[in-house]
């Protein structure tokens, strides 16, 4: 039985959809069967990022309303046999689905896939409630900005109230040079406030803009630094223990500082 | 109002009464337990009200003191045994001051605790979180959010934290906020209280008798 993981953030524009697409592609590249569920009903994006927009026939709302079977709505990825997308509806809104329906849908999908990744909409209202309903784990995406960290904190509080065990943090769009100059929050500052496990730091990378527009996940590009970070996140999800890439990130953690003090590295 | 020792039975009844829908969309729910509310019960209630019924936040107030009668006892801080744990509302003359709410977790953005007695947090209070207490507030962690001690008008209340970096502190009717821009953040426990009508922050000295006396010269 597969794992259902919701990717969420509270704040919009921090990279939930990019993260979903790239972590999904990276897991598929590792040979796991993955389904990406776009829970952002009314603001459908994940299909575009995956480059699958032109293949949509049925969507998530059609499935929960019984107009289509899950199998009919799933779109197989161009690159990987074992990667599928369940697109959101573009013409409806968040009230078209309720948490019970999402729970049922996730239960059905996890029978067939190793990983069910649910891309949550921004906000804390019904769309968010729907996205987390069927999930048993959460990845919280935040950028190194005070507003984003504040919203991530709110989301973690809501996930805790839902008894979601230990959400894990992805810090996105990190710019090590700015951190070194003291112009950006470092990983230590963020972890200080959020106090959850860090599963990856994704550097700012222009390749993301290009790959998003082309519908080619950067995780599949060997030259992209962000892509490499996403591949590492996928391996950590599979249980590997890897040091968090980016020396700035490592130095910033208290542990890193201690290690440097002790001269261990 | 919940009977003493809000347990599984009450939770079930509440769940049935609320039905299956997010009926509380965005509302603030105020709990007024007649007796002590255990941390586990509070968490379960929160999961039910916020998680399943869409409430925005859950507050806890003391049933006995919804109409604020905030007379502060002579000693300032509760004497040992006067109910700092669990709280006996009948503890003579100490109501609202002797009672303490122990919050055994970090308060995150958007979470609010309101209590007519003292509030002790074993964890951090993050930016965007808020504590309103009739008595004192002690944070055994970093206070980054808003803390309002002596909310019933008690100007002798204190706010203390292992690391005091609040967005805003209020004591009684006095409001203080952290300076704009960068400022020194001492890496030691600190205490805020009102002196001569102004909020003063100073290092928390281990002279607890001085704090209890409430007239200290640090």
XYZ file of C-alpha atoms in Angstrom, chain A residues 1-255:
255
model
C 0.000 0.000 0.000
C 1.382 3.377 -1.056
C 2.096 6.536 0.884
C -0.125 9.598 0.508
C 1.883 12.822 0.877
C 0.413 16.317 0.643
C 2.615 19.197 -0.533
C 1.435 22.421 1.055
C 2.601 25.866 2.198
C -0.136 28.302 3.133
C 1.388 31.097 1.084
C 1.015 31.084 -2.674
C 3.837 31.199 -5.176
C 6.456 29.464 -3.048
C 6.728 26.430 -5.313
C 4.204 23.787 -4.242
C 3.362 22.780 -7.791
C 6.990 22.840 -8.956
C 7.923 20.725 -5.944
C 5.104 18.246 -6.605
C 6.092 17.835 -10.254
C 9.799 17.490 -9.569
C 9.623 15.213 -6.543
C 7.097 13.075 -8.430
C 9.325 12.847 -11.493
C 12.369 12.079 -9.350
C 10.529 9.298 -7.494
C 9.380 7.878 -10.825
C 12.984 8.017 -12.099
C 13.891 5.899 -9.054
C 11.480 3.274 -10.327
C 8.524 3.932 -8.005
C 4.982 4.207 -9.275
C 3.710 7.708 -8.589
C 0.443 9.565 -9.076
C 0.332 13.353 -8.848
C -3.043 14.687 -7.714
C -3.761 18.336 -8.502
C -6.067 19.484 -5.683
C -6.004 23.121 -6.794
C -9.466 22.997 -8.335
C -10.226 26.049 -10.436
C -6.558 27.035 -10.775
C -5.203 23.998 -12.551
C -1.417 24.184 -13.023
C 0.252 20.862 -12.416
C -0.700 19.580 -15.874
C 1.067 22.541 -17.486
C 4.220 22.071 -15.436
C 4.212 18.397 -16.426
C 3.536 19.252 -20.066
C 0.377 17.125 -20.120
C -2.263 19.812 -20.554
C -3.363 18.678 -24.001
C -4.191 15.139 -22.851
C -6.821 15.967 -20.242
C -10.219 14.419 -20.843
C -11.638 13.828 -17.364
C -10.589 15.480 -14.124
C -10.694 14.989 -10.359
C -14.188 16.461 -10.026
C -15.515 14.118 -12.727
C -14.108 11.224 -10.712
C -15.542 12.198 -7.316
C -18.898 12.993 -8.897
C -18.942 9.592 -10.565
C -18.874 10.773 -14.176
C -15.577 8.994 -14.774
C -13.601 6.183 -13.220
C -10.189 6.993 -11.749
C -8.534 4.929 -14.469
C -10.138 7.033 -17.195
C -9.063 10.330 -15.670
C -5.439 9.374 -14.999
C -2.975 10.713 -17.568
C 0.217 8.766 -18.148
C 3.386 10.843 -18.252
C 5.289 11.235 -21.531
C 8.600 10.225 -19.996
C 7.768 7.621 -17.371
C 5.392 4.665 -17.643
C 5.077 4.633 -13.861
C 4.117 8.317 -13.418
C 0.507 9.487 -13.681
C -1.381 12.740 -13.186
C -4.920 13.231 -11.917
C -5.686 16.772 -13.109
C -7.864 19.301 -11.302
C -11.000 20.734 -12.856
C -10.501 24.187 -14.262
C -14.145 25.206 -14.511
C -15.232 24.419 -10.936
C -14.096 25.696 -7.543
C -12.941 24.266 -4.224
C -16.493 23.534 -3.045
C -16.924 20.958 -5.828
C -15.142 18.408 -3.619
C -15.326 17.612 0.085
C -12.776 16.029 2.436
C -14.636 12.710 2.588
C -14.498 12.380 -1.187
C -10.772 13.160 -1.157
C -10.209 10.539 1.529
C -11.999 7.989 -0.626
C -10.034 8.980 -3.707
C -6.672 8.765 -1.931
C -7.620 5.380 -0.481
C -8.310 4.124 -3.971
C -5.116 5.571 -5.473
C -2.818 4.227 -2.797
C -3.905 0.698 -3.666
C -2.264 1.096 -7.059
C 0.663 3.465 -6.557
C 3.722 3.551 -4.307
C 3.348 7.314 -3.871
C 0.303 9.565 -4.064
C 1.497 13.206 -4.075
C -1.285 15.730 -3.501
C -0.528 19.276 -4.668
C -2.399 21.570 -2.279
C -3.766 24.991 -3.211
C -2.587 28.069 -1.303
C -4.645 29.200 1.671
C -6.114 27.482 4.718
C -9.706 27.139 3.569
C -11.623 24.297 2.008
C -9.115 23.635 -0.775
C -6.429 23.045 1.843
C -8.817 20.929 3.941
C -9.541 18.791 0.894
C -5.869 18.409 0.018
C -4.836 17.186 3.459
C -7.898 15.012 4.066
C -6.545 11.828 2.533
C -2.876 12.398 3.334
C -0.890 10.741 6.075
C 2.297 12.777 5.614
C 2.972 16.366 4.667
C 5.795 18.260 3.023
C 5.663 21.966 3.861
C 7.290 24.262 1.304
C 8.621 27.650 2.435
C 10.882 30.258 0.892
C 13.405 32.102 3.074
C 11.089 35.061 3.633
C 9.417 36.133 6.846
C 5.913 36.041 5.354
C 6.377 32.569 3.913
C 7.792 31.202 7.173
C 4.886 32.761 9.077
C 2.375 31.023 6.815
C 4.270 27.739 6.996
C 4.060 27.988 10.798
C 0.292 28.456 10.587
C 0.004 25.445 8.295
C 2.113 23.284 10.606
C -0.180 24.279 13.479
C -3.228 23.226 11.469
C -1.568 19.949 10.439
C -0.746 19.239 14.088
C -4.371 19.866 15.025
C -5.242 17.252 12.367
C -2.866 14.795 14.030
C -0.677 14.685 10.941
C 2.570 13.140 12.164
C 5.670 15.337 11.871
C 5.433 17.338 8.666
C 8.786 17.839 6.922
C 10.147 21.070 5.508
C 11.448 21.969 2.060
C 13.133 25.365 1.863
C 12.757 26.554 -1.714
C 14.485 29.276 -3.722
C 17.433 29.603 -1.368
C 20.153 32.023 -2.497
C 23.358 31.135 -0.654
C 25.151 34.319 -1.748
C 22.417 36.444 -0.179
C 22.536 34.395 2.993
C 26.300 34.909 3.200
C 25.814 38.657 2.871
C 23.229 38.508 5.660
C 20.428 39.637 3.347
C 18.365 36.441 3.538
C 17.109 34.245 6.375
C 19.374 31.252 6.745
C 18.243 27.685 7.347
C 19.038 28.003 11.049
C 16.671 30.984 11.415
C 13.872 29.086 9.693
C 14.335 25.858 11.639
C 14.503 27.896 14.859
C 10.937 29.044 14.334
C 9.325 26.094 12.594
C 11.078 23.367 14.569
C 10.344 20.564 12.116
C 12.596 18.178 10.218
C 14.269 19.581 7.104
C 14.069 17.252 4.101
C 15.670 19.472 1.484
C 16.964 22.870 0.443
C 16.325 23.835 -3.185
C 18.487 26.637 -4.540
C 17.087 29.403 -6.709
C 17.659 28.254 -10.288
C 16.704 29.839 -13.592
C 16.411 26.367 -15.069
C 13.130 26.038 -13.119
C 11.530 28.865 -15.076
C 12.617 27.338 -18.369
C 11.602 23.804 -17.450
C 8.234 24.922 -16.064
C 7.409 26.754 -19.260
C 8.472 23.774 -21.364
C 6.666 21.220 -19.213
C 9.891 19.302 -18.492
C 10.543 18.799 -14.754
C 13.999 20.120 -13.814
C 14.578 17.007 -11.718
C 15.261 15.234 -15.025
C 17.943 17.719 -16.105
C 21.394 16.599 -14.969
C 22.731 20.164 -15.060
C 20.090 21.867 -12.922
C 21.090 22.539 -9.312
C 17.458 22.712 -8.249
C 16.863 19.459 -10.102
C 19.655 17.797 -8.123
C 18.089 19.039 -4.872
C 14.727 17.542 -5.885
C 16.359 14.211 -6.723
C 17.905 14.204 -3.252
C 14.542 14.945 -1.639
C 13.092 11.945 -3.473
C 15.891 9.730 -2.192
C 15.296 10.966 1.369
C 11.604 10.135 0.977
C 12.748 6.629 0.057
C 14.598 6.423 3.352
C 18.152 7.336 2.383
C 20.157 9.537 4.725
C 21.983 12.211 2.748
C 23.581 15.412 3.971
C 21.496 18.427 2.985
C 23.197 19.904 -0.080
C 24.544 23.441 -0.109
C 27.364 24.238 2.277
C 25.687 27.468 3.322
C 22.704 25.484 4.465
C 24.834 23.097 6.425
C 26.870 25.787 8.059
C 23.718 27.577 9.039
C 22.325 24.759 11.114
C 23.354 24.714 14.703
C 24.666 21.224 14.207
